[in-house]
Coordinates of C-alpha atoms and ligand atoms in Angstrom, one line a residue:
M1 CA 21.9 -7.7 -31.9
N2 CA 18.6 -7.8 -30.3
E3 CA 19.7 -10.0 -26.9
T4 CA 20.7 -9.2 -23.5
D5 CA 21.0 -10.7 -20.7
V6 CA 17.1 -10.2 -18.4
V7 CA 14.5 -8.6 -19.9
I8 CA 11.8 -7.0 -17.6
I9 CA 8.4 -7.6 -18.6
G10 CA 6.9 -4.1 -16.4
A11 CA 8.7 -1.0 -16.1
G12 CA 6.3 0.0 -12.7
H13 CA 7.7 0.0 -8.9
N14 CA 8.8 -3.5 -8.8
G15 CA 10.1 -4.4 -12.8
L16 CA 12.4 -0.6 -12.0
T17 CA 13.6 -2.1 -8.9
C18 CA 15.0 -5.2 -9.8
A19 CA 16.6 -4.0 -13.1
A20 CA 18.6 -1.3 -10.9
Y21 CA 20.1 -4.3 -8.8
L22 CA 20.8 -6.4 -11.7
A23 CA 21.8 -3.0 -14.2
R24 CA 24.5 -2.0 -10.7
A25 CA 25.8 -6.4 -10.2
G26 CA 27.3 -5.7 -14.3
L27 CA 24.0 -7.7 -16.6
R28 CA 23.1 -6.0 -19.0
V29 CA 19.7 -5.3 -18.4
R30 CA 16.3 -4.3 -20.8
V31 CA 12.6 -3.1 -19.3
V32 CA 10.0 -2.8 -21.6
D33 CA 6.3 -1.9 -21.1
R34 CA 3.4 -1.1 -22.5
R35 CA 2.6 2.3 -21.1
K36 CA 4.2 5.4 -22.1
V37 CA 6.0 6.5 -19.0
V38 CA 7.7 4.3 -16.4
G39 CA 6.1 3.6 -12.8
G40 CA 3.4 1.4 -13.2
A41 CA 1.1 1.8 -10.7
A42 CA 3.1 4.6 -9.4
V43 CA 2.9 7.5 -11.7
T44 CA 1.9 11.2 -11.3
E45 CA 0.2 12.7 -14.1
E46 CA -1.7 16.3 -15.2
F47 CA -5.1 14.3 -14.8
Y48 CA -6.1 18.5 -15.2
P49 CA -5.1 21.7 -16.6
G50 CA -2.2 22.6 -14.2
F51 CA -3.3 20.3 -11.6
R52 CA -1.2 17.1 -11.4
N53 CA -1.3 14.0 -8.7
S54 CA -0.3 10.5 -8.5
V55 CA -2.6 8.5 -10.5
A56 CA -3.7 5.2 -8.9
A57 CA -0.9 4.6 -5.6
Y58 CA -0.9 7.8 -3.5
T59 CA 0.6 7.6 -0.4
V60 CA 4.1 6.7 0.7
S61 CA 5.0 4.2 4.1
L62 CA 5.9 0.2 2.2
L63 CA 8.9 1.7 0.4
N64 CA 11.5 0.2 2.2
P65 CA 14.1 2.1 3.6
R66 CA 17.3 -0.5 2.6
I67 CA 16.4 -0.2 -1.4
I68 CA 15.7 3.7 -0.6
A69 CA 19.6 3.8 0.6
D70 CA 21.2 1.0 -1.6
L71 CA 19.6 2.9 -4.8
K72 CA 20.1 6.3 -3.5
L73 CA 16.6 7.5 -4.1
A74 CA 17.2 10.5 -2.6
D75 CA 20.7 11.2 -4.0
H76 CA 18.4 11.0 -7.8
G77 CA 15.9 13.5 -6.4
L78 CA 13.1 11.3 -3.9
K79 CA 12.2 13.9 -1.4
I80 CA 9.6 11.8 1.3
V81 CA 7.8 14.5 3.9
E82 CA 5.5 13.3 6.8
R83 CA 1.5 14.2 7.1
R84 CA 1.4 16.4 10.0
A85 CA -1.5 14.6 11.4
Q86 CA -1.4 11.0 10.4
N87 CA -5.3 10.0 10.3
F88 CA -8.8 12.0 10.1
L89 CA -11.9 10.6 10.9
P90 CA -15.2 12.8 11.4
S91 CA -18.4 11.2 12.4
P92 CA -21.3 12.2 11.5
D93 CA -22.6 13.3 14.9
G94 CA -19.7 15.8 14.6
S95 CA -16.9 13.6 16.6
Y96 CA -13.8 13.3 15.4
L97 CA -10.6 11.4 15.8
L98 CA -7.0 13.2 14.6
T99 CA -4.0 10.5 15.1
G100 CA -0.6 11.1 15.2
E101 CA 2.7 11.4 16.9
G102 CA 2.0 13.5 20.0
R103 CA -1.8 13.6 18.9
T104 CA -3.8 10.1 19.1
A105 CA -3.8 10.0 22.9
D106 CA -5.8 13.1 23.5
S107 CA -7.5 12.6 20.6
V108 CA -9.0 8.7 21.7
A109 CA -9.7 9.7 25.7
K110 CA -11.7 12.3 24.3
L111 CA -14.3 9.7 22.9
S112 CA -13.6 6.5 25.0
A113 CA -11.4 6.9 28.8
H114 CA -11.2 2.8 27.9
D115 CA -10.1 2.8 25.0
A116 CA -6.8 5.4 25.7
E117 CA -5.7 2.9 28.1
A118 CA -6.0 0.4 25.1
I119 CA -5.0 1.6 22.3
E120 CA -1.0 1.9 23.9
G121 CA -0.7 -1.9 24.1
F122 CA -2.4 -2.7 21.0
S123 CA -0.6 -0.8 19.0
R124 CA 2.9 -1.8 21.0
E125 CA 2.0 -5.4 19.9
L126 CA 1.2 -4.6 16.5
E127 CA 4.3 -2.9 15.8
A128 CA 5.8 -5.8 17.4
I129 CA 5.0 -8.2 14.5
A130 CA 5.2 -5.8 12.1
D131 CA 8.7 -5.5 13.3
V132 CA 8.7 -9.2 12.9
L133 CA 7.4 -8.8 9.3
R134 CA 10.0 -5.9 8.7
Q135 CA 12.6 -9.3 9.0
F136 CA 10.8 -11.0 6.2
V137 CA 10.2 -8.6 3.5
L138 CA 13.7 -8.3 1.5
R139 CA 14.2 -12.4 2.0
A140 CA 11.9 -14.9 0.3
P141 CA 9.9 -17.1 2.6
P142 CA 10.8 -20.9 2.5
N143 CA 9.3 -22.6 -0.2
L144 CA 8.4 -25.4 -0.7
V145 CA 10.4 -28.0 -2.8
E146 CA 10.6 -31.4 -3.9
G147 CA 12.6 -34.4 -3.8
F148 CA 16.4 -33.9 -2.9
G149 CA 18.9 -31.7 -4.0
A150 CA 21.3 -28.2 -3.9
T151 CA 17.4 -26.7 -4.3
A152 CA 16.8 -28.5 -0.9
I153 CA 19.5 -27.6 0.5
R154 CA 19.1 -23.9 0.3
E155 CA 15.1 -24.0 1.3
A156 CA 16.5 -26.4 3.9
F157 CA 18.5 -23.4 5.5
N158 CA 16.4 -21.1 4.6
A159 CA 13.3 -22.9 6.5
L160 CA 16.5 -22.6 9.8
G161 CA 16.4 -18.9 8.4
T162 CA 12.5 -18.4 9.3
A163 CA 12.7 -20.4 12.6
N164 CA 15.3 -18.1 14.1
I165 CA 13.6 -14.7 13.1
L166 CA 10.3 -16.4 15.3
R167 CA 12.6 -17.3 17.8
G168 CA 12.5 -13.8 18.6
L169 CA 9.3 -14.2 19.2
S170 CA 7.6 -14.9 22.8
L171 CA 4.5 -17.4 23.9
E172 CA 2.1 -14.1 24.0
Q173 CA 3.9 -13.1 20.3
S174 CA 3.0 -15.7 19.0
R175 CA -0.6 -15.8 19.4
N176 CA -0.9 -12.7 18.3
L177 CA 1.2 -13.6 15.2
L178 CA -0.9 -16.1 14.3
D179 CA -4.4 -14.6 15.4
L180 CA -3.6 -11.3 13.2
F181 CA -2.5 -14.1 10.1
T182 CA -6.0 -15.4 11.0
R183 CA -8.8 -13.7 12.2
S184 CA -10.4 -10.9 10.9
A185 CA -10.1 -7.5 12.1
G186 CA -13.7 -6.1 13.1
E187 CA -13.4 -9.1 15.7
M188 CA -10.3 -8.4 17.4
L189 CA -11.0 -4.5 17.2
D190 CA -14.6 -5.5 18.7
E191 CA -12.6 -7.4 21.9
R192 CA -10.5 -4.5 22.5
F193 CA -12.0 -1.2 22.1
E194 CA -15.5 0.8 22.9
N195 CA -15.8 3.4 20.1
D196 CA -16.6 3.3 16.3
L197 CA -14.1 5.8 15.5
V198 CA -11.2 4.0 17.3
K199 CA -12.0 0.6 16.0
A200 CA -12.6 2.0 12.2
L201 CA -8.9 3.8 12.1
F202 CA -7.5 0.2 12.5
G203 CA -10.4 -1.5 11.0
F204 CA -9.7 1.1 7.7
D205 CA -6.7 -0.5 7.0
A206 CA -8.3 -4.4 6.9
I207 CA -10.2 -3.6 4.1
V208 CA -7.9 -1.3 1.9
G209 CA -6.9 -2.7 -1.4
N210 CA -9.1 -5.6 0.0
Y211 CA -12.5 -7.2 -1.3
A212 CA -14.2 -7.7 1.8
S213 CA -15.7 -7.6 5.4
P214 CA -14.0 -6.0 7.8
Y215 CA -15.3 -8.7 9.8
A216 CA -14.0 -11.9 7.0
A217 CA -11.3 -14.2 8.3
G218 CA -7.7 -12.3 7.3
S219 CA -8.6 -9.4 7.4
A220 CA -6.3 -9.0 10.9
Y221 CA -3.3 -9.7 7.8
V222 CA -4.4 -6.6 6.0
M223 CA -4.1 -4.3 8.3
L224 CA -1.0 -6.0 9.8
H225 CA 0.1 -5.2 5.8
H226 CA -0.6 -1.5 6.0
A227 CA 1.5 -1.6 9.5
F228 CA 5.5 -2.4 8.6
G229 CA 6.3 0.4 6.7
E230 CA 7.6 3.5 8.2
V231 CA 9.3 6.8 6.8
N232 CA 12.4 8.6 7.5
G233 CA 13.3 6.2 9.8
K234 CA 9.6 6.5 12.0
K235 CA 7.7 3.4 11.9
G236 CA 4.3 2.7 10.8
V237 CA 3.7 6.2 9.5
W238 CA 2.8 7.8 6.6
G239 CA 4.3 10.0 4.1
H240 CA 3.8 11.5 1.2
A241 CA 6.7 11.8 -2.2
I242 CA 7.3 15.5 -3.4
G243 CA 6.0 15.7 -7.0
G244 CA 3.6 12.6 -6.5
M245 CA 4.1 8.6 -6.6
G246 CA 5.4 9.4 -9.9
A247 CA 8.7 10.5 -8.3
I248 CA 9.8 7.4 -6.6
T249 CA 9.4 5.5 -10.0
Q250 CA 11.2 8.5 -11.4
A251 CA 14.3 8.3 -9.4
M252 CA 14.5 4.6 -9.6
A253 CA 14.4 5.2 -13.4
R254 CA 17.6 7.4 -12.9
V255 CA 19.4 5.1 -10.8
A256 CA 18.1 1.9 -12.4
R257 CA 19.4 3.9 -16.7
E258 CA 22.8 5.2 -14.7
A259 CA 23.5 1.4 -13.7
G260 CA 23.1 0.9 -18.2
A261 CA 19.3 -0.5 -18.2
D262 CA 17.8 -0.1 -21.5
I263 CA 13.4 1.4 -20.2
R264 CA 11.9 0.6 -23.9
L265 CA 8.1 2.1 -23.4
D266 CA 5.5 2.3 -25.6
A267 CA 6.7 -2.1 -26.0
G268 CA 4.1 -4.2 -24.8
I269 CA 4.7 -7.9 -24.7
R270 CA 2.7 -9.8 -26.0
E271 CA 4.2 -13.3 -25.8
V272 CA 7.1 -15.2 -23.8
I273 CA 9.7 -17.5 -25.5
V274 CA 10.2 -20.8 -24.7
E275 CA 12.0 -23.4 -26.0
K276 CA 12.7 -26.8 -24.1
D277 CA 11.1 -25.9 -21.2
R278 CA 13.4 -22.9 -20.8
A279 CA 12.0 -18.6 -20.7
V280 CA 14.7 -17.4 -23.6
G281 CA 13.1 -13.7 -24.2
V282 CA 9.9 -12.0 -25.5
V283 CA 8.2 -11.0 -28.6
L284 CA 6.3 -7.5 -28.0
D285 CA 2.8 -6.7 -29.7
S286 CA 5.3 -5.0 -32.8
G287 CA 6.7 -8.9 -33.8
E288 CA 9.9 -7.8 -32.5
T289 CA 11.9 -10.3 -30.1
I290 CA 14.6 -10.1 -27.6
R291 CA 16.2 -12.7 -26.5
A292 CA 17.5 -13.6 -22.8
K293 CA 19.7 -16.0 -20.3
Y294 CA 16.7 -14.8 -18.3
V295 CA 12.8 -13.2 -17.7
A296 CA 11.6 -11.8 -15.3
A297 CA 7.5 -10.4 -15.4
S298 CA 6.3 -7.6 -13.1
V299 CA 2.3 -7.8 -14.0
N300 CA 0.0 -9.7 -12.2
P301 CA 1.1 -13.7 -12.0
K302 CA -2.5 -13.8 -13.6
L303 CA -2.1 -12.1 -16.0
L304 CA 1.6 -13.3 -17.1
Y305 CA 0.2 -17.3 -16.8
T306 CA -2.9 -16.9 -19.1
R307 CA -2.1 -13.8 -21.4
L308 CA 1.7 -14.1 -22.6
M309 CA 2.9 -17.7 -22.4
P310 CA 2.6 -20.1 -25.4
S311 CA -0.2 -22.3 -25.0
G312 CA 1.8 -25.4 -23.6
A313 CA 4.0 -24.6 -22.3
L314 CA 2.7 -25.3 -19.1
A315 CA 1.4 -28.1 -17.5
P316 CA -1.3 -28.3 -17.3
E317 CA -2.3 -28.1 -13.2
F318 CA -0.1 -25.3 -12.9
L319 CA -2.3 -23.6 -15.3
A320 CA -5.4 -24.5 -13.5
R321 CA -4.5 -23.2 -10.6
M322 CA -3.2 -19.8 -11.5
N323 CA -6.7 -19.3 -13.2
R324 CA -8.2 -19.6 -9.5
W325 CA -6.1 -16.7 -8.1
R326 CA -7.9 -14.4 -6.5
N327 CA -7.8 -10.8 -8.4
G328 CA -10.2 -8.0 -7.6
S329 CA -9.6 -5.6 -5.0
G330 CA -13.2 -3.1 -4.3
T331 CA -11.2 -0.3 -5.2
F332 CA -12.8 2.4 -7.1
R333 CA -9.8 5.3 -7.0
M334 CA -10.6 9.6 -8.5
N335 CA -8.8 12.4 -8.8
V336 CA -10.1 15.9 -8.2
A337 CA -9.1 19.4 -8.6
L338 CA -10.4 22.0 -6.2
S339 CA -10.9 25.4 -6.1
A340 CA -10.7 25.9 -2.6
L341 CA -10.2 23.2 1.0
P342 CA -12.9 21.3 2.5
S343 CA -14.0 22.0 5.6
F344 CA -14.8 19.2 7.4
T345 CA -18.7 19.7 9.9
A346 CA -16.9 17.7 12.9
L347 CA -13.3 20.0 13.1
P348 CA -14.4 23.4 10.3
G349 CA -11.8 25.6 8.9
E350 CA -8.3 24.4 8.0
G351 CA -5.4 23.1 10.0
D352 CA -3.1 20.2 9.7
H353 CA -6.2 17.9 10.3
L354 CA -6.5 18.2 6.1
T355 CA -2.9 16.5 5.8
A356 CA -4.3 13.4 6.9
G357 CA -5.7 10.7 5.5
I358 CA -9.6 11.3 6.3
I359 CA -10.9 8.6 6.9
L360 CA -15.3 8.8 5.8
A361 CA -15.8 5.8 7.7
P362 CA -16.5 5.8 10.7
S363 CA -17.2 2.3 12.4
L364 CA -16.7 -1.7 11.7
G365 CA -20.5 -1.7 10.9
Y366 CA -20.3 0.6 7.6
M367 CA -17.8 -0.9 6.3
D368 CA -19.3 -4.3 6.8
R369 CA -22.2 -3.5 5.5
A370 CA -20.7 -1.2 2.1
W371 CA -19.2 -5.0 1.6
Q372 CA -22.5 -6.2 2.0
D373 CA -23.7 -3.6 -0.5
A374 CA -21.6 -4.1 -3.3
R375 CA -21.6 -7.5 -3.5
E376 CA -25.8 -7.4 -4.0
H377 CA -26.4 -4.0 -6.4
G378 CA -22.3 -3.6 -8.2
W379 CA -20.9 -0.1 -5.2
S380 CA -22.2 0.3 -2.0
R381 CA -24.1 2.8 -1.4
A382 CA -22.7 4.3 1.0
P383 CA -19.1 3.9 1.1
V384 CA -15.9 3.9 2.5
V385 CA -13.4 6.8 1.2
E386 CA -10.3 8.4 1.9
V387 CA -10.0 11.5 0.7
L388 CA -6.0 12.8 1.3
I389 CA -5.1 16.3 -0.1
P390 CA -0.9 16.0 -0.7
S391 CA -1.3 19.5 -2.1
T392 CA -1.1 20.5 1.5
L393 CA 2.5 19.1 2.0
D394 CA 3.3 18.9 -1.7
E395 CA 3.4 23.2 -3.2
T396 CA 4.2 21.4 -7.1
L397 CA 0.9 20.1 -7.7
A398 CA -2.0 22.7 -7.6
P399 CA -2.2 26.4 -8.7
E400 CA -0.9 28.6 -5.4
G401 CA -4.5 28.9 -4.0
Q402 CA -6.1 26.0 -5.1
H403 CA -5.6 21.7 -4.8
V404 CA -5.7 19.0 -5.7
A405 CA -7.5 15.5 -3.8
S406 CA -7.4 11.8 -4.1
L407 CA -10.3 9.4 -3.4
F408 CA -9.3 6.4 -2.6
C409 CA -13.0 4.1 -2.5
Q410 CA -14.1 0.7 -1.4
H411 CA -16.1 -1.4 -2.1
V412 CA -17.3 -1.8 -5.6
A413 CA -17.2 -4.9 -7.2
P414 CA -14.6 -5.6 -9.7
E415 CA -17.4 -7.0 -12.2
L416 CA -20.8 -5.3 -12.5
P417 CA -23.9 -8.0 -11.5
D418 CA -26.7 -8.5 -14.3
G419 CA -23.9 -8.1 -17.2
K420 CA -23.9 -4.5 -16.5
S421 CA -20.7 -2.2 -17.6
W422 CA -18.0 0.1 -15.6
D423 CA -17.7 1.6 -19.0
D424 CA -22.1 2.6 -18.2
H425 CA -21.7 3.2 -14.3
R426 CA -18.6 5.2 -14.2
E427 CA -20.2 8.9 -13.9
E428 CA -22.7 7.8 -11.5
V429 CA -20.3 6.2 -9.4
A430 CA -17.9 8.5 -9.3
D431 CA -21.2 11.4 -8.3
L432 CA -22.0 9.3 -4.9
M433 CA -18.2 9.2 -4.2
I434 CA -18.2 13.1 -4.4
A435 CA -21.5 13.3 -2.9
T436 CA -19.5 10.8 0.2
V437 CA -17.3 13.4 1.2
D438 CA -19.6 16.2 0.8
A439 CA -22.0 14.8 3.2
F440 CA -19.2 15.6 5.9
A441 CA -18.2 18.6 4.6
P442 CA -20.7 20.5 2.8
G443 CA -19.7 22.6 -0.3
F444 CA -16.5 19.8 -1.6
G445 CA -18.9 19.3 -4.7
K446 CA -19.2 22.8 -5.7
S447 CA -14.7 23.2 -5.4
V448 CA -14.2 20.5 -8.2
L449 CA -13.0 22.2 -11.1
G450 CA -12.3 18.9 -12.5
R451 CA -11.8 14.5 -11.9
Q452 CA -9.7 11.4 -13.0
I453 CA -11.9 8.7 -12.6
L454 CA -10.4 5.0 -12.5
S455 CA -13.6 1.8 -11.8
P456 CA -11.9 -1.2 -11.4
L457 CA -12.1 -1.1 -15.4
D458 CA -10.2 1.1 -15.9
L459 CA -7.4 0.1 -13.3
E460 CA -7.8 -2.4 -15.6
R461 CA -7.1 -0.7 -19.1
Q462 CA -4.0 1.5 -18.2
F463 CA -2.1 -0.2 -15.8
G464 CA -3.2 -4.0 -16.3
L465 CA -4.5 -5.0 -12.6
L466 CA -6.4 -7.2 -13.6
G467 CA -9.5 -6.8 -12.3
G468 CA -9.1 -3.8 -11.6
D469 CA -6.4 -5.3 -8.0
I470 CA -4.8 -2.8 -6.5
F471 CA -2.2 -5.9 -4.9
H472 CA -2.1 -8.5 -8.1
G473 CA -3.8 -10.4 -6.2
A474 CA -5.8 -10.3 -2.5
L475 CA -3.8 -11.1 0.2
T476 CA -5.8 -13.8 1.2
L477 CA -3.4 -16.4 3.4
N478 CA -3.7 -18.6 0.6
Q479 CA -1.9 -15.9 -1.7
L480 CA 0.3 -14.9 1.4
F481 CA 4.5 -15.6 1.7
S482 CA 5.5 -19.4 0.8
A483 CA 2.6 -19.8 -1.4
R484 CA 2.3 -16.5 -3.0
P485 CA 2.1 -16.9 -6.1
M486 CA 2.2 -20.3 -5.6
L487 CA 3.1 -23.2 -3.6
G488 CA 6.3 -24.4 -4.8
H489 CA 7.1 -21.2 -6.2
A490 CA 7.3 -19.1 -3.9
D491 CA 11.7 -18.5 -4.5
Y492 CA 10.7 -16.0 -7.2
R493 CA 11.3 -18.0 -9.5
G494 CA 8.8 -19.4 -11.7
P495 CA 7.9 -22.8 -13.3
L496 CA 10.2 -22.9 -16.6
R497 CA 13.7 -22.1 -16.2
G498 CA 15.6 -18.8 -17.2
L499 CA 11.7 -16.8 -15.4
Y500 CA 11.3 -15.0 -12.9
H501 CA 7.9 -13.0 -10.9
C502 CA 9.6 -9.5 -9.9
G503 CA 5.9 -8.0 -9.6
S504 CA 3.4 -7.3 -6.4
G505 CA 2.3 -10.6 -7.2
A506 CA 5.4 -11.9 -5.5
H507 CA 6.2 -11.9 -1.8
P508 CA 5.5 -9.7 0.3
G509 CA 2.5 -9.3 -2.1
G510 CA 1.1 -4.9 -3.2
G511 CA 1.9 -1.7 -1.6
V512 CA 4.6 0.4 -3.3
T513 CA 7.5 -1.0 -1.1
G514 CA 10.4 -2.4 -4.2
A515 CA 10.8 -5.9 -2.5
P516 CA 9.3 -8.5 -4.9
G517 CA 11.7 -6.5 -7.1
H518 CA 14.6 -6.5 -4.8
N519 CA 14.3 -10.0 -4.0
A520 CA 13.9 -11.4 -7.4
A521 CA 16.9 -9.8 -8.6
Q522 CA 18.8 -11.8 -5.6
A523 CA 17.5 -14.5 -7.0
I524 CA 18.5 -14.1 -10.5
L525 CA 22.1 -13.0 -9.7
A526 CA 22.2 -16.4 -7.4
D527 CA 21.5 -18.6 -10.5
H528 CA 23.5 -16.2 -12.5
R529 CA 26.8 -16.9 -10.3
A530 CA 26.1 -20.7 -10.2
L531 CA 25.9 -20.9 -14.0
F532 CA 29.2 -19.1 -14.1
A533 CA 30.6 -21.7 -11.3
S534 CA 29.4 -24.8 -12.7
R535 CA 31.3 -24.1 -16.0
Ligands
FAD601 C1 -5.8 2.9 -6.6 C2 -4.1 2.2 -6.1 C3 -4.3 2.9 -5.2 C4 -2.9 2.2 -4.3 N1 -2.5 3.2 -3.4 C5 -1.5 2.5 -3.2 C6 -0.8 3.8 -1.7 O1 -1.5 4.2 -1.6 N2 0.3 2.8 -1.1 C7 1.1 1.6 -1.4 O2 2.2 1.6 -0.9 N3 0.4 1.1 -3.0 C8 -1.0 1.3 -3.6 N4 -1.1 1.1 -4.6 C9 -0.5 -0.4 -4.9 C10 0.8 0.0 -5.6 O3 0.7 0.5 -6.5 C11 0.4 -1.7 -6.3 O4 0.4 -2.3 -5.5 C12 2.6 -1.4 -6.6 O5 2.8 -0.1 -7.5 C13 2.5 -2.6 -8.0 O6 3.9 -2.2 -8.5 P1 4.5 -3.2 -9.4 O7 5.9 -2.8 -9.8 O8 4.7 -4.8 -8.8 O9 3.8 -3.4 -10.8 P2 3.1 -2.4 -11.7 O10 3.0 -1.2 -10.7 O11 1.4 -2.6 -12.0 O12 4.0 -2.7 -13.0 C14 3.1 -3.2 -13.9 C15 4.0 -3.2 -14.7 O13 3.4 -3.8 -15.7 C16 3.0 -2.8 -17.3 N5 3.2 -4.5 -18.1 C17 1.6 -4.9 -18.1 N6 0.9 -5.8 -18.9 C18 2.1 -5.7 -19.9 C19 2.2 -6.1 -21.2 N7 1.9 -7.1 -21.8 N8 3.7 -6.1 -22.1 C20 5.0 -5.2 -21.0 N9 4.0 -4.3 -20.2 C21 2.9 -4.9 -19.3 C22 1.8 -1.8 -16.7 O14 1.7 -1.5 -18.4 C23 2.9 -1.7 -15.2 O15 3.3 -0.4 -15.7 C24 -1.9 1.4 -4.9 C25 -2.6 0.6 -6.7 C26 -3.6 1.2 -7.5 C27 -4.4 0.5 -8.2

């Protein structure tokens, strides 16, 4: 019979995490995805004969250590290695910044004695606040509820727990927390540092997946969002999953299947079935129905509520608010197959800097102008590009002696102005991105053997990322924490009984964290147990 306990929409890493926890708790779980492969935005693909790379998400840090341990992902094939250097920022004037364990202080000192003094304090400040955020990652934020009852009591305890975590902060740290949630990264960095590359190191994190200037209010939070991860126990560090990001989701799928979850691919959902204000299953594109006690959706919340719900199922105010959910991260993503490693003018030849995230955006002003230009023109003519060459750490990705690189590019408009389409400008913008790298590493363009291009429109078409939004919705204060995806629904429960949010559109937001999947599974299990207890 086509009936199960839980149906999960989407086999991205959060859908899979949710499935694994629920199946291990003994529930019958079915995951359905419209794509032919598991993984959503965390996948590896051969994009040019003999060359494989992570297609969308490309670097790992935020994946929660408890989820890695609980699901025994290492035993299921996942191996994460550290970059040998963390970040490399070349400047057109020939100077550069190279960060990483045992490198940052010396490299900053060569640029500015003042900043060498300041950076340790700033990093400590950021780390202290990131430590607080880490405590919120695997718990539902306080949820606003109306009236009294069991839910209100549960939320009162949750609010007390939240207050307790925040009490661990000194008054000065609380002030820093407020700054980081509300201010612009640019302002905060200008106050602390004098060198452009040092500011750009932190400022880049403020605009990753954030279609905004680093001087936009709230961009400091996006910077913080990229600081709460770790690799193999080392906080704030970024690394590489051997085999690419698909190795993470392949391991998750193995765990979920071993626990009994059924994963069906090439099976898009057309509509959620709603009966008497309760989600009771889904209709596939094929017309087949699957009935379930619980429906968990890992898709972008705007996609769920504006495209996959029967008309009339939602309160008009809820739907109107969801229509205003802001998508569009300003991202353009490429993979390139390379005949040789690039050589950067600022630091020629091979070396550990080629294992780093190479940030081509030498100042906050450059990033600000990139955003302004994209808003007016549709894409920035001097874009921000992060180059990552994972084949310097992983020989499974390219033929011997050759390489693959990820190019993560900001800023481009989610929708082009004047009725222009990304279908007509994809190649032109891809050429620009390669020329941008070439300006820092002459000869790069000539070494490109093949390329894969994903404009915002392609990200939407291939992955269901509305507006190409890499995080399933902007990480702005009105779409974060208790407001993600909406005040009153921060506890992973949707506006209909039996309907749950288990993707990046729920707290703590985007990134390959596994956290929304984990937290939604806890909410479903709590409701399941309460249902049985009441019988
Ligand atoms: C270009 C890019 C670069 C990124 N870089 C990084 C990075 O380096 N590090 C990092 O940590 N994060 C990165 N991110 C963010 C991160 O990848 C995402 O936040 C995360 O992978 C989202 O996971 P998810 O499981 O919540 O959703 P998704 O991975 O989006 O999964 C949702 C799934 O739902 C499926 N779906 C959609 N519609 C339907 C339907 N109608 N029926 C059935 N299934 C459906 C989709 O096919 C998809 O598989 C990046 C994202 C992108 C796009």
